[in-house]
mmCIF file of C-alpha atoms and ligand atoms in Angstrom:
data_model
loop_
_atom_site.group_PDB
_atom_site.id
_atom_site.type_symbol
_atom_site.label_atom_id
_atom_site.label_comp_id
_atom_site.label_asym_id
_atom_site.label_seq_id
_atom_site.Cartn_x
_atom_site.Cartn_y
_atom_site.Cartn_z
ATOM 1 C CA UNK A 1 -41.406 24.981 46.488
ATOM 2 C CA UNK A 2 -43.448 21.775 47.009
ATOM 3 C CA UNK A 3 -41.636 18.644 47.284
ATOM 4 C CA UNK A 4 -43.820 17.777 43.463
ATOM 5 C CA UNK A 5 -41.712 20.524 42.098
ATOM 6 C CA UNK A 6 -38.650 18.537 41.778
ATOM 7 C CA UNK A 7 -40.208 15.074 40.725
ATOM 8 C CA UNK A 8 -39.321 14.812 37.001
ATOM 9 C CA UNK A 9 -35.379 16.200 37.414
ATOM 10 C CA UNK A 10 -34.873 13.889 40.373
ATOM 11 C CA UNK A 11 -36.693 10.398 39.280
ATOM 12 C CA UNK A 12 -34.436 7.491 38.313
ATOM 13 C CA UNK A 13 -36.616 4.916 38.714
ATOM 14 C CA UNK A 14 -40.632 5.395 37.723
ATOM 15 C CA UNK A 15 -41.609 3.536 41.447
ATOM 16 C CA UNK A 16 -40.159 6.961 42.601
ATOM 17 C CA UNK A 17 -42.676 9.006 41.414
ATOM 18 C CA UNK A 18 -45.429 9.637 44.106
ATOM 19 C CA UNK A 19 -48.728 7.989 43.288
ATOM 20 C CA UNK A 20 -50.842 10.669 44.481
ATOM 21 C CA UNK A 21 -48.933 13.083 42.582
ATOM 22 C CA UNK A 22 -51.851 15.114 40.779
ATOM 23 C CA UNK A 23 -49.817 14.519 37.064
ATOM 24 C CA UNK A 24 -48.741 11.328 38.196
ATOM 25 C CA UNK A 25 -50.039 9.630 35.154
ATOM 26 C CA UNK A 26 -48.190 12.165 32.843
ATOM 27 C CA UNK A 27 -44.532 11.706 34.830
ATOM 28 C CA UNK A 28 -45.022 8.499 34.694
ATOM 29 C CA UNK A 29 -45.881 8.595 30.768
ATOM 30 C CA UNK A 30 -42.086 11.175 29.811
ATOM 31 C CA UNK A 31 -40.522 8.981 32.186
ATOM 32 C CA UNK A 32 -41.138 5.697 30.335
ATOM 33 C CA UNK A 33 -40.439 7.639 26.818
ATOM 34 C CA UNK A 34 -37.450 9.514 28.258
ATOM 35 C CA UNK A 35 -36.685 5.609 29.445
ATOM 36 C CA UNK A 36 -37.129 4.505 25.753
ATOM 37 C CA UNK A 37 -35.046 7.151 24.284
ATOM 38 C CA UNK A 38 -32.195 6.025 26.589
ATOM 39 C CA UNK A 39 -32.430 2.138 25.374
ATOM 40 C CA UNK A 40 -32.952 2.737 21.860
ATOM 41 C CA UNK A 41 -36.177 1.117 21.761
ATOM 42 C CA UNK A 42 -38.177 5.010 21.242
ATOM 43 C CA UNK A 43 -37.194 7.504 18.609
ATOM 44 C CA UNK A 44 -36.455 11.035 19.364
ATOM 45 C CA UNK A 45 -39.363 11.826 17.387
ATOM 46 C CA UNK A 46 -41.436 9.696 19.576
ATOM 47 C CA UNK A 47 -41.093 12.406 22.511
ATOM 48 C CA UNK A 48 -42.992 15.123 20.059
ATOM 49 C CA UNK A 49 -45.250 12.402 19.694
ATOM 50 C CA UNK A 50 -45.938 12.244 23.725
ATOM 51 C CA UNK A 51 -45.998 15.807 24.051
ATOM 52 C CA UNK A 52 -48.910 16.326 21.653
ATOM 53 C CA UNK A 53 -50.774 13.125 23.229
ATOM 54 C CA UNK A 54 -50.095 14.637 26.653
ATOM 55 C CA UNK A 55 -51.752 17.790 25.611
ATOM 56 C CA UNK A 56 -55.220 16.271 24.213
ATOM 57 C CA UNK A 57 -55.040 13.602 27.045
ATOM 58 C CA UNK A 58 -54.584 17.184 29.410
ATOM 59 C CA UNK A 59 -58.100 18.515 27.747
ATOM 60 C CA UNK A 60 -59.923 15.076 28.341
ATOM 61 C CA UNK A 61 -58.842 15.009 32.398
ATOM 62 C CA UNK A 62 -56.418 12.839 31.696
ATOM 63 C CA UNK A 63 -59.266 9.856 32.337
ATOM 64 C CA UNK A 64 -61.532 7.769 30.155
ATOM 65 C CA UNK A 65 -64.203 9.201 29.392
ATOM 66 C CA UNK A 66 -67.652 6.957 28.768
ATOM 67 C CA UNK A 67 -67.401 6.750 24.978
ATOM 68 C CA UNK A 68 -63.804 5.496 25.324
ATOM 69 C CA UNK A 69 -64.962 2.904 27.846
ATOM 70 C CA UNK A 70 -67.681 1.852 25.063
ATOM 71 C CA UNK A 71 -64.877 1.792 22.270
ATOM 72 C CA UNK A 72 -62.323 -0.047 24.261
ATOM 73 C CA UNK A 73 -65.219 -2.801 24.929
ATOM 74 C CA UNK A 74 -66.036 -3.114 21.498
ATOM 75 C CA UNK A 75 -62.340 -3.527 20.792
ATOM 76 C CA UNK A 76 -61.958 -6.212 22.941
ATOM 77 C CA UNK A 77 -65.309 -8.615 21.165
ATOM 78 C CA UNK A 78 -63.579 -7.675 17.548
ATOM 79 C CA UNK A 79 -60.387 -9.137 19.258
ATOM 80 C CA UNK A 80 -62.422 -12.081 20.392
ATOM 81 C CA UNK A 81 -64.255 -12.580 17.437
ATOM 82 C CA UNK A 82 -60.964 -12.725 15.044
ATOM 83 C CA UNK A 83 -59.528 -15.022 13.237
ATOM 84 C CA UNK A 84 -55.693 -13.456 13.216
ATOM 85 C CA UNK A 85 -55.737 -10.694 15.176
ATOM 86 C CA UNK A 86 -52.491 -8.467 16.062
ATOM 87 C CA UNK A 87 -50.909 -5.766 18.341
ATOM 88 C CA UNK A 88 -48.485 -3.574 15.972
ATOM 89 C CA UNK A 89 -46.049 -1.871 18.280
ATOM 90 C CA UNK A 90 -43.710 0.976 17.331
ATOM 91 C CA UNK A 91 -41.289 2.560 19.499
ATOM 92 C CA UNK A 92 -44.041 4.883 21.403
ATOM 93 C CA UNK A 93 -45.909 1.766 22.435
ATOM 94 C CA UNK A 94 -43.084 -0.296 23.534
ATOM 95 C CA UNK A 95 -41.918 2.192 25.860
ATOM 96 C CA UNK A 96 -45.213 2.824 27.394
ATOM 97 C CA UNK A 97 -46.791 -0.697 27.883
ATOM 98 C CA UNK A 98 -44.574 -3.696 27.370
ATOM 99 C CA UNK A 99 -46.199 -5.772 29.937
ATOM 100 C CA UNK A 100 -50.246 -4.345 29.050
ATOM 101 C CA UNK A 101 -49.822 -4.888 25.517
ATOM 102 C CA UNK A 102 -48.390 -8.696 26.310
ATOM 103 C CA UNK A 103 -51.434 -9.030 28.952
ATOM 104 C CA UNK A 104 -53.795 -7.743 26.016
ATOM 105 C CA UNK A 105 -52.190 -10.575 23.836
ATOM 106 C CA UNK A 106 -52.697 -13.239 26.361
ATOM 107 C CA UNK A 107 -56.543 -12.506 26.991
ATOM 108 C CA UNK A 108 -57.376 -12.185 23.158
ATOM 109 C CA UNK A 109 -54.892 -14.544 21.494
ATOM 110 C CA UNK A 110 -53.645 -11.629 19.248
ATOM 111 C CA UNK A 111 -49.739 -11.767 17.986
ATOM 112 C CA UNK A 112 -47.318 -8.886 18.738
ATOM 113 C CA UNK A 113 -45.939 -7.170 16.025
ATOM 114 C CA UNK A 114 -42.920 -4.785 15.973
ATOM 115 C CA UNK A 115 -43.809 -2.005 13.191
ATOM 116 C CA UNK A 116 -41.822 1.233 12.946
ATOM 117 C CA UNK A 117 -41.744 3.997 10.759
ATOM 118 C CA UNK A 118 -38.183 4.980 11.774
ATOM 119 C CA UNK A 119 -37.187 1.364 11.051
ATOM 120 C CA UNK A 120 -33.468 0.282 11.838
ATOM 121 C CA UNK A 121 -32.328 -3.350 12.348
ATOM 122 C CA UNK A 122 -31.120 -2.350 15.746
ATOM 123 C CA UNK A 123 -34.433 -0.596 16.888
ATOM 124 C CA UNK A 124 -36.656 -3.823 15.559
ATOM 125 C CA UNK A 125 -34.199 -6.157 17.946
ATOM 126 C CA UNK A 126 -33.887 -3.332 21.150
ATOM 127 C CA UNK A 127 -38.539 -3.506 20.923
ATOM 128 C CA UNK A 128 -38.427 -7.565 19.955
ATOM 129 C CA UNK A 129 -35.960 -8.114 23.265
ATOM 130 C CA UNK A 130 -37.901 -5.740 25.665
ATOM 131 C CA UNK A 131 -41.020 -7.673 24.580
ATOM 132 C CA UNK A 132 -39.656 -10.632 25.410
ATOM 133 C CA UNK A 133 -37.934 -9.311 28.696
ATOM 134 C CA UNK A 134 -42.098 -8.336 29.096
ATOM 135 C CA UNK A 135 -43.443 -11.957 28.885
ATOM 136 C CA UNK A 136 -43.635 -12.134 25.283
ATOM 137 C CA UNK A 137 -43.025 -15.412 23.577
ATOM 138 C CA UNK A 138 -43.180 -14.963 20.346
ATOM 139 C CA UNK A 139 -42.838 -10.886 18.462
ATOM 140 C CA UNK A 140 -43.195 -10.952 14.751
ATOM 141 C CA UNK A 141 -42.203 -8.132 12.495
ATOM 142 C CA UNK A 142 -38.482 -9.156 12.371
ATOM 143 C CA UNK A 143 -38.844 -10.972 9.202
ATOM 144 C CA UNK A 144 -40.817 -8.362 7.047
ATOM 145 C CA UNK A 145 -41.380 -10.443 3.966
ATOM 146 C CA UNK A 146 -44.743 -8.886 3.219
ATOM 147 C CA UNK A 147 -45.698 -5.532 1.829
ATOM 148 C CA UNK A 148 -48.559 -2.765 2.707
ATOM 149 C CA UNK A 149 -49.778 -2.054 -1.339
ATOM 150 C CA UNK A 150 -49.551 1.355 -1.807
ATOM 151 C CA UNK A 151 -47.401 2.453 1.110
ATOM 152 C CA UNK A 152 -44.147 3.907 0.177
ATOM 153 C CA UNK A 153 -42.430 4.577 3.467
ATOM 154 C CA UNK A 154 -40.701 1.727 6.646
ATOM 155 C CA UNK A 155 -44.537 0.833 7.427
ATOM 156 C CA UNK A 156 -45.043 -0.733 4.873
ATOM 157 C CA UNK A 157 -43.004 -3.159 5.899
ATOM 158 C CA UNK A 158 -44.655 -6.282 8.002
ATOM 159 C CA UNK A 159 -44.691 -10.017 8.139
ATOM 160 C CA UNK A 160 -46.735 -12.356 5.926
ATOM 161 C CA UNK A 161 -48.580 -14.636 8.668
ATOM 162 C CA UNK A 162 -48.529 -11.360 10.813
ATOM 163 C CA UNK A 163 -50.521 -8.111 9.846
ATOM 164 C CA UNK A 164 -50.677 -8.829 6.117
ATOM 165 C CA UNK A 165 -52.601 -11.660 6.925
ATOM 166 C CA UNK A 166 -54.157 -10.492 10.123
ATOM 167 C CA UNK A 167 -58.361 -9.922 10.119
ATOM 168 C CA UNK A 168 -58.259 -7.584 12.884
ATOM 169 C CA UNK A 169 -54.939 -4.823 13.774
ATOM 170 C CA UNK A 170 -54.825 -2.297 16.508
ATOM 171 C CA UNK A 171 -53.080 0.482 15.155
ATOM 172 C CA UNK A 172 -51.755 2.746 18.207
ATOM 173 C CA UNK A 173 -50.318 6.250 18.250
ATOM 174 C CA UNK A 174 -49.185 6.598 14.773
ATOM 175 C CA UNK A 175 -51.003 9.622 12.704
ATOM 176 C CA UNK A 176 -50.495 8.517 9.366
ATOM 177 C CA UNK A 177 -51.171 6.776 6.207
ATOM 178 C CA UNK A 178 -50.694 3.303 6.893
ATOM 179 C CA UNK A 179 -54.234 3.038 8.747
ATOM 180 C CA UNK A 180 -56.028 3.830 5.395
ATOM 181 C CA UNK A 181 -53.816 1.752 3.607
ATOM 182 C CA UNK A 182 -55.054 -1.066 6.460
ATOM 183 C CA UNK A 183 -58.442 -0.240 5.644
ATOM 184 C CA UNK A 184 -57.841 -1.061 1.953
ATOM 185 C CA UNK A 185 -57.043 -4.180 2.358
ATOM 186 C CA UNK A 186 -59.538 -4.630 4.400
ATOM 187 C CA UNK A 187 -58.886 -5.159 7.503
ATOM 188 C CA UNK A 188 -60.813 -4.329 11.045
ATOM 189 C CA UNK A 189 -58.810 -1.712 12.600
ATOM 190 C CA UNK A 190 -58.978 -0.474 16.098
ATOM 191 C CA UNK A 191 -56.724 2.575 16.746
ATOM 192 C CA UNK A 192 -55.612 4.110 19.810
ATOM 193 C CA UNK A 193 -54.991 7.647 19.272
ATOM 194 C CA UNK A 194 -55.782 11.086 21.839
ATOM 195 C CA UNK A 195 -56.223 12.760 19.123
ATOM 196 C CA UNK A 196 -59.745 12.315 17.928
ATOM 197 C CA UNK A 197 -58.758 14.387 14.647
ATOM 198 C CA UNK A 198 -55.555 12.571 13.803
ATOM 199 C CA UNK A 199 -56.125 10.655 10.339
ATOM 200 C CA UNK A 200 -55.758 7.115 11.661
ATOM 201 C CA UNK A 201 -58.657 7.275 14.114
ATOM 202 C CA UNK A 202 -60.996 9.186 11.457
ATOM 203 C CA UNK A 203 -60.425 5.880 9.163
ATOM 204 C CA UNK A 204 -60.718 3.330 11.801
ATOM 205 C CA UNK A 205 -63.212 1.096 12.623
ATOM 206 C CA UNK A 206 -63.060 1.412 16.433
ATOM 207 C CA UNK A 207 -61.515 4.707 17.535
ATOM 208 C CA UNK A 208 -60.218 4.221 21.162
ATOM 209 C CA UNK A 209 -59.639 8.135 21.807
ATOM 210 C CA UNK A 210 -57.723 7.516 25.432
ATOM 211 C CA UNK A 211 -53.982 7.625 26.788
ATOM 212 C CA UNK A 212 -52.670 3.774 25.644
ATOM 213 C CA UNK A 213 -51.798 3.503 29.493
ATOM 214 C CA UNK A 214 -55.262 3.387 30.355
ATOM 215 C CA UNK A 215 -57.081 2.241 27.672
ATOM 216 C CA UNK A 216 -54.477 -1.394 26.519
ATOM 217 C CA UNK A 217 -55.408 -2.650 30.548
ATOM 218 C CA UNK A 218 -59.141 -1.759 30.164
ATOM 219 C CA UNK A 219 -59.144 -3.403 27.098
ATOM 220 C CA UNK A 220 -57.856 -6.706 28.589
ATOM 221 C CA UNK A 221 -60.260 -5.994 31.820
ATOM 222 C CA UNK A 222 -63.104 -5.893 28.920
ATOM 223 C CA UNK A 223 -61.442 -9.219 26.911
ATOM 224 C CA UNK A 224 -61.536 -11.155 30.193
ATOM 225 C CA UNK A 225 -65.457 -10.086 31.114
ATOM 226 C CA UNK A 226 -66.396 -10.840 27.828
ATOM 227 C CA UNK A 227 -64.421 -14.602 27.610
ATOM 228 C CA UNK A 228 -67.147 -16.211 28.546
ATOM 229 C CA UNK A 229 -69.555 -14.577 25.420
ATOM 230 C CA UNK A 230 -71.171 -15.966 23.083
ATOM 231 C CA UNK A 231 -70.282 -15.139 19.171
ATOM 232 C CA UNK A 232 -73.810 -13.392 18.681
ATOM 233 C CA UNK A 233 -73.169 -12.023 22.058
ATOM 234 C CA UNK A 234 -70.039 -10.204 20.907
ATOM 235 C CA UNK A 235 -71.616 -9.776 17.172
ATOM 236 C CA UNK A 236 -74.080 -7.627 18.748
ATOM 237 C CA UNK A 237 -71.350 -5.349 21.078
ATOM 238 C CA UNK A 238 -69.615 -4.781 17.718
ATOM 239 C CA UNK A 239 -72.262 -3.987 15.982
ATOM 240 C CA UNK A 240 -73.946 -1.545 18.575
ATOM 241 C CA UNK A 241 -71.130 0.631 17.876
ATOM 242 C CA UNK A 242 -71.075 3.900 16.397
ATOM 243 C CA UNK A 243 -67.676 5.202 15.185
ATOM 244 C CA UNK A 244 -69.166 9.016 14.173
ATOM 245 C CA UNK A 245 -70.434 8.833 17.815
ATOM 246 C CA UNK A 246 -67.487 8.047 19.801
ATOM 247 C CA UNK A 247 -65.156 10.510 17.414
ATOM 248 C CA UNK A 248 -67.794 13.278 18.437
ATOM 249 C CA UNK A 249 -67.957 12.485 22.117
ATOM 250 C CA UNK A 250 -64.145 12.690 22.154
ATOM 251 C CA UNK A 251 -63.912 15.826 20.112
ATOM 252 C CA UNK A 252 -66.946 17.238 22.483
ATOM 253 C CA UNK A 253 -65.125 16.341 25.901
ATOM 254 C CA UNK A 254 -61.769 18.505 24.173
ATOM 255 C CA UNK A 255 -63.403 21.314 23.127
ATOM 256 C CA UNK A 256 -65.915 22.370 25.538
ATOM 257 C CA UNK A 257 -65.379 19.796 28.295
ATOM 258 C CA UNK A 258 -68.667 18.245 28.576
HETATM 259 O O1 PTJ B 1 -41.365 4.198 16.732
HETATM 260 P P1 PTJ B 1 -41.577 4.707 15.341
HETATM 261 O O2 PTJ B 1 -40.300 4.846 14.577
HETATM 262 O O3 PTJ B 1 -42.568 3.884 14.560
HETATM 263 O O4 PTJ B 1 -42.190 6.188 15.448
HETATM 264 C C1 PTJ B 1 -43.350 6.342 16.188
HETATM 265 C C2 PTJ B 1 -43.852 7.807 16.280
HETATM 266 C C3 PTJ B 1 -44.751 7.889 17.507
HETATM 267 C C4 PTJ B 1 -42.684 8.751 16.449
HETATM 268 C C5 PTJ B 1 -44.641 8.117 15.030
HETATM 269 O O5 PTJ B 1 -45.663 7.172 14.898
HETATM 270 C C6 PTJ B 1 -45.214 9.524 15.044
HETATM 271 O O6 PTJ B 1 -44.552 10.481 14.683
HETATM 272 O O7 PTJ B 1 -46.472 9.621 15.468
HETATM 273 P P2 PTJ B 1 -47.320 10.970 15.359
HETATM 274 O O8 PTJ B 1 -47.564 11.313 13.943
HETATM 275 O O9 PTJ B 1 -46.742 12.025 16.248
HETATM 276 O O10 PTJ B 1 -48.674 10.485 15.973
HETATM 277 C C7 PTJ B 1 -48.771 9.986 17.270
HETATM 278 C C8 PTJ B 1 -50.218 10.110 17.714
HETATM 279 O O11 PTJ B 1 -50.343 9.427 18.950
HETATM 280 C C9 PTJ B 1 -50.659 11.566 17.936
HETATM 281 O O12 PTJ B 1 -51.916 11.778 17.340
HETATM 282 C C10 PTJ B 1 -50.759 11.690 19.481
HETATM 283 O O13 PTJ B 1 -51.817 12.528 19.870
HETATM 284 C C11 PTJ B 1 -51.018 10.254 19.890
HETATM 285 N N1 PTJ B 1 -50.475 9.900 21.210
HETATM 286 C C12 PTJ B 1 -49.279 10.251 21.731
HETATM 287 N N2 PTJ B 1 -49.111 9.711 22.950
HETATM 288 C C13 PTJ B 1 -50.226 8.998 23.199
HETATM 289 C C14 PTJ B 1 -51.109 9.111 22.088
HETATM 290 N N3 PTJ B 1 -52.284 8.482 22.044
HETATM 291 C C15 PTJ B 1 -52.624 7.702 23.099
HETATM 292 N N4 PTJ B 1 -51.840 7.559 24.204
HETATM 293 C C16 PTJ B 1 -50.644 8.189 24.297
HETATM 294 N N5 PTJ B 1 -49.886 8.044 25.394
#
């Protein structure tokens, strides 16, 4: 037996798992959710929800592939170019990239917003604290005075000045319903998803098919190339983009590898 074998049963702390482990990415993904589970800020569900990212991210090599790259620059000009954007986080997201998702915030001037579907009063304050324990100063979501029309379910729920009002939402790791119901209303949505089939990234605007741990710091890398840009500059990066493209490149890399 290898000294890898025993990695996941034995780690405690994530700075114990080896770097040039060759699924260090993945340990270091359960270990974060298995993390979240402990403090309450991840659902249970949330580690069915790793497991099937982990697979697709498995068939991409577990790396970003060009098209992703492309997406997650475009991402960052619609970020820049906003008005109101916002970062919903659920439980998944928390877990995984507290700091990245704060970082992303800072370079783009987007607001954090806590948005579950398993939504408890004592889940909301466990993300909202860990945010804030990240470097965030100010998490909305807590106040949920606003409704998504035509969304039955906890998602619905969101703040007024936050994503009902926002221009531009990334949406990440959530396969649902609420991304269409986004769309509606008209908002520009990026979503983060591995799954290039899952229903939120078929309706988005901006697709980001990549594991969130690589593809939230890119994203900021990509926010703080482009600070400098001009409007038409970052106009034209958005509207280069071609979502059918990027959803087939994905879909492409996972089903034959190329
Ligand atoms: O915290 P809550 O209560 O809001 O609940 C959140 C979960 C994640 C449980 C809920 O949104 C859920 O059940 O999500 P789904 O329907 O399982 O969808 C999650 C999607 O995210 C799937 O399409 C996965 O492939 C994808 N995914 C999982 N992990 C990652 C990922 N995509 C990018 N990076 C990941 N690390």
């Amino acid at each position: 037996m290898s000294d890898y074998d025993t990695v996941s049963a034995e780690v405690e702390h994530e700075e114990e798992i080896p770097e040039d482990h060759p699924r260090y990415q993945d340990l270091l993904t359960r270990h974060r959710i298995e993390n979240g589970v402990e403090k309450g800020i991840t659902h249970l569900q949330g580690m069915h929800a790793e497991g099937r990212g982990s697979a697709f991210d498995y068939l991409l090599g577990e790396e970003t592939i060009p098209s992703a790259d492309e997406a997650e620059r475009v991402a960052a000009a619609h970020l820049l170019l906003a008005d109101q954007p916002v970062l919903s986080i659920n439980g998944n997201v928390a877990a995984l990239v507290p700091s990245e998702m704060v970082d992303l915030a800072d370079a783009t001037g987007a607001d954090l917003e806590v948005n579950l579907f398993n939504r408890t009063p004592e889940r909301i304050e466990a993300i909202a604290s860990h945010l804030r324990e990240h470097g965030a100063e100010d998490v909305k979501g807590l106040e949920a005075d606003a409704r998504i029309p035509r969304l039955d379910h906890q998602r619905a729920k969101v703040d007024a000045d936050g994503i009902y009002d926002a221009d531009v939402v990334v949406v990440p790791l959530e396969d649902g319903d609420r991304a269409e119901a986004l769309e509606e209303m008209g908002k520009t949505e990026i979503v983060i998803d591995l799954n290039p089939l899952s229903r939120s990234p078929q309706v988005a605007d901006v697709p980001v098919v990549d594991n969130i741990i690589r593809a939230v710091p890119n994203m900021t890398d990509h926010a703080r190339d482009l600070a400098d840009a001009s409007e038409a500059e970052l106009e034209e990066i958005v509207e280069a983009f071609e979502r059918e493209r990027a959803l087939e490149a994905a879909e492409e890399r996972i089903r034959n590898g190329l």
